[in-house]
Amino acid sequence: MAEELDVPETKVLAIASHVAYGYVGNTMASFIMQSLGCEVTAINTVQYSNHSGYRQVKGRKTTAEEILQLYEGLKQSYLTDFDVLLSGYTPSAEAVEAVGKIGRELRFKSTTKPGSFFWVLDPVMGDDGRLYIPEDEVPAYKSLLREADLILPNQFEAELLSGTKITDVQSLATAIRVLHTIYRIPHIIITSIRLHPLTGRTLPSTTDTPELGPGEQETMTCIGSSATSSFHPRLFRIDIPAIPVFFSGTGDMFAALTVARLRAEAASAHVDNNSGWTSPDDVASTDLPLAKAVEKVLASMQAVLVKTYEAMQEELKGLENAVQGLGKGEEDREAVEKRRRLLRTKAAEVRVVRNVGLLKKAPEEWSEKFRAKEVELENGTPTENGRKPDELGVTKLGGDGEGAIHIETA
Amino acid sequence: MAEELDVPETKVLAIASHVAYGYVGNTMASFIMQSLGCEVTAINTVQYSNHSGYRQVKGRKTTAEEILQLYEGLKQSYLTDFDVLLSGYTPSAEAVEAVGKIGRELRFKSTTKPGSFFWVLDPVMGDDGRLYIPEDEVPAYKSLLREADLILPNQFEAELLSGTKITDVQSLATAIRVLHTIYRIPHIIITSIRLHPLTGRTLPSTTDTPELGPGEQETMTCIGSSATSSFHPRLFRIDIPAIPVFFSGTGDMFAALTVARLRAEAASAHVDNNSGWTSPDDVASTDLPLAKAVEKVLASMQAVLVKTYEAMQEELKGLENAVQGLGKGEEDREAVEKRRRLLRTKAAEVRVVRNVGLLKKAPEEWSEKFRAKEVELENGTPTENGRKPDELGVTKLGGDGEGAIHIETA
């Protein structure tokens, strides 16, 4: 009765946050990776009551020293035979450095066993032009990039790390090229970019849906690339229908699913274990294991988020009953609004455990629609546009990132 | 493609330990309950690198104040609508009191919605006559017992809590009767007692297997009871073949599976939601939802532990290779022994994630064998033997438990 799992046994060290209630960080990622058959060792960088979407949180950060101590504990009992490191939210620059120390040590250890270590780095720093970590974490993250095999920034984080302002697919492709070239990162995925349907310009996730024609639905775009041996990008994109709600933890969900799916795709493809599961140069972007993996990841996510959206609508029907008992006076209005907001946030928690089947097997309804496409660029591919990295104003940002952190997406 | 889950949606607050590597405490219980469809809110009472079976651990205990703060965080955002509290390892008397405060508050809150709260208390205190918590935790645990709906002590813990020396099934039945009567606990399971096949006397888990006849296999016995309305025990037992290895975390595995399975059985049976899912007095012990639940729990556990045992044997084949590279000198002997011991402990980690199907559906191979049987007592049932609780020397132990904690199982 053992279940058929299409992901090979994979030992993952997951360093991210723990929340008691709800699904973000390791609370999201561990369960998903385990459900897909991975052995997960979770070092929790915080223990919080809930995620920050509730705008009020209690709990405690794990110190950098404690993170290193936990790793020491693993080492002294010979428990560090990891295939993958997935690092996510880390609450201080010192803690990012601690994660870097761990990642480098695992990388060094793996040099005797090529291909035995793969680092997925989710540089959780901010969104929509706003940092939600201390400023000194940005250079700390930059100093890790050279060690990472796959990074998963959002648009804002990609701008910070590449020093490239992203306004459309063309500049996004440039940012990816910079990250491949400067930091020698084999794989990059920039998740959920909103592009204006007419102008093709990026939109901040906070703006309203642009005017759409009849039957049109707003889409989100995910763009990825696995570099060639000379670190040229091979770009693919997948467009998915947008759901008009902000769900917390979707980045962690994406990362966890990607670890499992990429591992499975890499195992069945001809990837080079010596250098971060890279594919031969003649593999087209849409045939990359990364592209195949992301197709499945997005299909599973879409299915679970649609279920979540439906369940949320159902739950919100009872919302007005729940707040009705509260006071009616002017001074109570704020309390009622707060209660309403908290109930909405709770209703938007991703419905993970009852929909785990959709994660284990990407539903065909979606996976047939979410096929990776070549990225079409007006001025040719960013590897052909004749500009060198230092002409992009990037090399000066390889250091401490000063000036980059105030970028605002318009 | 949503999976069929036979456990109704259940919101569980799980308060127990977190280990990065391996499977004990919440690391074991959360994944199992989630896999069976429960929504789990995990408050971690420690964050350790690994479990104590490795005899060396790094990490940090969560303070009692932090536990209460995390609960406050949940409360302020209206996130405490739990159906079940599962409380396990708690590292200090103050932390046990914090858990008590949380449990009592959830109990009080549920008085407006009868049946909406059920507390499963695993009083993790020690084993084989040895306490592994500070002594002042024993009275702290005792003060929680009246609030619990189901407790899951091992033999030693049942002795401590009931003040009754357990030497055979008869005295074990007495201990259960005492716990029902004095503390008004509706449901009790005493997990994994070893009984001598000839004398019927209890054996400490550390002794060698007693001499067995040809074809005989050593068994472990699990004894449970749901009280009648007058708090008389209804005792059932299930005997399972013993696996000759100590696996860490099996208590947590048992607790997690029991939460899910009992919830499912209770939902489909005529239990009284007003008083801890109790069954009408005319339900026989072997027909209790608790008995039905434990049959499934043990079948799943046996299947997973057999798989674990097989995988362990396979892993240990490589053990001598792993230690061969180490030094040969007399002074290295200790280091080699330590390395060997650590590798053995690692090899004995329960294989949970790749065998989750066996947890979700109790395999028929085992579930047909593990049928609950009536407990036969020489002197009749402990409710009929005419002795009152205070004649058992028990009432005086309801307080601080002095004297009880030095019990040694012979």
PDB file of N, CA, C and O in Angstrom, chain A residues 1 9 78 100 108 150 162 175 213 220 222 241 267 304 318 332 360-361 365 383 390:
ATOM      1  N   MET A   1       0.826  -1.211   0.000  1.00  0.00           N
ATOM      2  CA  MET A   1       0.000   0.000   0.000  1.00  0.00           C
ATOM      3  C   MET A   1       0.862   1.265   0.000  1.00  0.00           C
ATOM      4  O   MET A   1       0.360   2.366   0.127  1.00  0.00           O
ATOM      5  N   GLU A   9      13.814   9.779  -3.646  1.00  0.00           N
ATOM      6  CA  GLU A   9      14.089  10.119  -2.255  1.00  0.00           C
ATOM      7  C   GLU A   9      15.137  11.235  -2.223  1.00  0.00           C
ATOM      8  O   GLU A   9      16.208  11.120  -2.805  1.00  0.00           O
ATOM      9  N   TYR A  78      26.555  13.244  12.511  1.00  0.00           N
ATOM     10  CA  TYR A  78      26.643  12.778  11.118  1.00  0.00           C
ATOM     11  C   TYR A  78      25.278  12.775  10.435  1.00  0.00           C
ATOM     12  O   TYR A  78      24.869  11.778   9.830  1.00  0.00           O
ATOM     13  N   GLY A 100      24.634  31.212   4.931  1.00  0.00           N
ATOM     14  CA  GLY A 100      25.704  31.162   3.946  1.00  0.00           C
ATOM     15  C   GLY A 100      26.820  30.217   4.373  1.00  0.00           C
ATOM     16  O   GLY A 100      27.333  29.433   3.581  1.00  0.00           O
ATOM     17  N   PHE A 108      31.066  22.522  -0.035  1.00  0.00           N
ATOM     18  CA  PHE A 108      32.445  22.042   0.035  1.00  0.00           C
ATOM     19  C   PHE A 108      32.476  20.529   0.260  1.00  0.00           C
ATOM     20  O   PHE A 108      33.216  19.801  -0.386  1.00  0.00           O
ATOM     21  N   LEU A 150      19.878  27.644  -7.795  1.00  0.00           N
ATOM     22  CA  LEU A 150      18.602  28.168  -8.294  1.00  0.00           C
ATOM     23  C   LEU A 150      18.156  29.265  -7.348  1.00  0.00           C
ATOM     24  O   LEU A 150      18.158  29.061  -6.125  1.00  0.00           O
ATOM     25  N   SER A 162      20.018  42.222  -9.113  1.00  0.00           N
ATOM     26  CA  SER A 162      20.686  42.428 -10.409  1.00  0.00           C
ATOM     27  C   SER A 162      21.055  43.890 -10.627  1.00  0.00           C
ATOM     28  O   SER A 162      21.825  44.204 -11.533  1.00  0.00           O
ATOM     29  N   ALA A 175      17.778  41.413 -16.548  1.00  0.00           N
ATOM     30  CA  ALA A 175      18.080  41.136 -15.145  1.00  0.00           C
ATOM     31  C   ALA A 175      18.513  39.677 -14.969  1.00  0.00           C
ATOM     32  O   ALA A 175      19.475  39.380 -14.251  1.00  0.00           O
ATOM     33  N   GLY A 213     -10.593  43.426 -22.318  1.00  0.00           N
ATOM     34  CA  GLY A 213     -11.643  43.214 -23.318  1.00  0.00           C
ATOM     35  C   GLY A 213     -12.596  42.122 -22.855  1.00  0.00           C
ATOM     36  O   GLY A 213     -12.323  41.425 -21.872  1.00  0.00           O
ATOM     37  N   MET A 220      -0.935  36.221 -14.778  1.00  0.00           N
ATOM     38  CA  MET A 220       0.352  36.401 -14.113  1.00  0.00           C
ATOM     39  C   MET A 220       1.365  35.666 -14.982  1.00  0.00           C
ATOM     40  O   MET A 220       1.042  34.652 -15.601  1.00  0.00           O
ATOM     41  N   CYS A 222       5.239  33.872 -15.191  1.00  0.00           N
ATOM     42  CA  CYS A 222       6.396  33.324 -14.485  1.00  0.00           C
ATOM     43  C   CYS A 222       7.488  33.149 -15.542  1.00  0.00           C
ATOM     44  O   CYS A 222       7.233  32.574 -16.608  1.00  0.00           O
ATOM     45  N   PRO A 241      -3.708  32.222 -15.288  1.00  0.00           N
ATOM     46  CA  PRO A 241      -4.784  33.156 -14.940  1.00  0.00           C
ATOM     47  C   PRO A 241      -4.592  33.674 -13.523  1.00  0.00           C
ATOM     48  O   PRO A 241      -4.241  32.906 -12.615  1.00  0.00           O
ATOM     49  N   ALA A 267      16.462  14.099 -12.482  1.00  0.00           N
ATOM     50  CA  ALA A 267      16.845  12.688 -12.376  1.00  0.00           C
ATOM     51  C   ALA A 267      16.548  11.941 -13.676  1.00  0.00           C
ATOM     52  O   ALA A 267      17.251  10.995 -14.030  1.00  0.00           O
ATOM     53  N   VAL A 304      -4.763  24.216  -6.342  1.00  0.00           N
ATOM     54  CA  VAL A 304      -4.940  24.412  -4.899  1.00  0.00           C
ATOM     55  C   VAL A 304      -5.453  25.819  -4.612  1.00  0.00           C
ATOM     56  O   VAL A 304      -6.316  26.016  -3.746  1.00  0.00           O
ATOM     57  N   GLY A 318     -19.974  33.722   6.169  1.00  0.00           N
ATOM     58  CA  GLY A 318     -20.274  33.795   7.602  1.00  0.00           C
ATOM     59  C   GLY A 318     -19.621  34.992   8.285  1.00  0.00           C
ATOM     60  O   GLY A 318     -19.823  35.211   9.474  1.00  0.00           O
ATOM     61  N   ASP A 332     -16.337  51.808  18.071  1.00  0.00           N
ATOM     62  CA  ASP A 332     -16.168  50.375  17.825  1.00  0.00           C
ATOM     63  C   ASP A 332     -15.881  50.076  16.354  1.00  0.00           C
ATOM     64  O   ASP A 332     -15.541  48.963  16.003  1.00  0.00           O
ATOM     65  N   LYS A 360       0.561  16.390  -5.173  1.00  0.00           N
ATOM     66  CA  LYS A 360       1.301  15.173  -5.520  1.00  0.00           C
ATOM     67  C   LYS A 360       1.234  14.872  -7.002  1.00  0.00           C
ATOM     68  O   LYS A 360       2.148  14.307  -7.575  1.00  0.00           O
ATOM     69  N   LYS A 361       0.099  15.194  -7.591  1.00  0.00           N
ATOM     70  CA  LYS A 361      -0.064  14.939  -9.026  1.00  0.00           C
ATOM     71  C   LYS A 361      -0.656  16.200  -9.639  1.00  0.00           C
ATOM     72  O   LYS A 361      -1.775  16.581  -9.308  1.00  0.00           O
ATOM     73  N   GLU A 365      -6.118  19.081 -15.998  1.00  0.00           N
ATOM     74  CA  GLU A 365      -6.915  20.263 -16.360  1.00  0.00           C
ATOM     75  C   GLU A 365      -6.013  21.497 -16.516  1.00  0.00           C
ATOM     76  O   GLU A 365      -6.174  22.289 -17.428  1.00  0.00           O
ATOM     77  N   THR A 383      21.125  37.940 -24.712  1.00  0.00           N
ATOM     78  CA  THR A 383      22.517  37.543 -24.924  1.00  0.00           C
ATOM     79  C   THR A 383      23.025  38.068 -26.258  1.00  0.00           C
ATOM     80  O   THR A 383      24.198  38.024 -26.547  1.00  0.00           O
ATOM     81  N   ASP A 390      28.896  45.126 -17.591  1.00  0.00           N
ATOM     82  CA  ASP A 390      29.319  46.359 -16.931  1.00  0.00           C
ATOM     83  C   ASP A 390      28.698  47.596 -17.576  1.00  0.00           C
ATOM     84  O   ASP A 390      28.680  48.663 -16.985  1.00  0.00           O
TER      85      ASP A 390
END
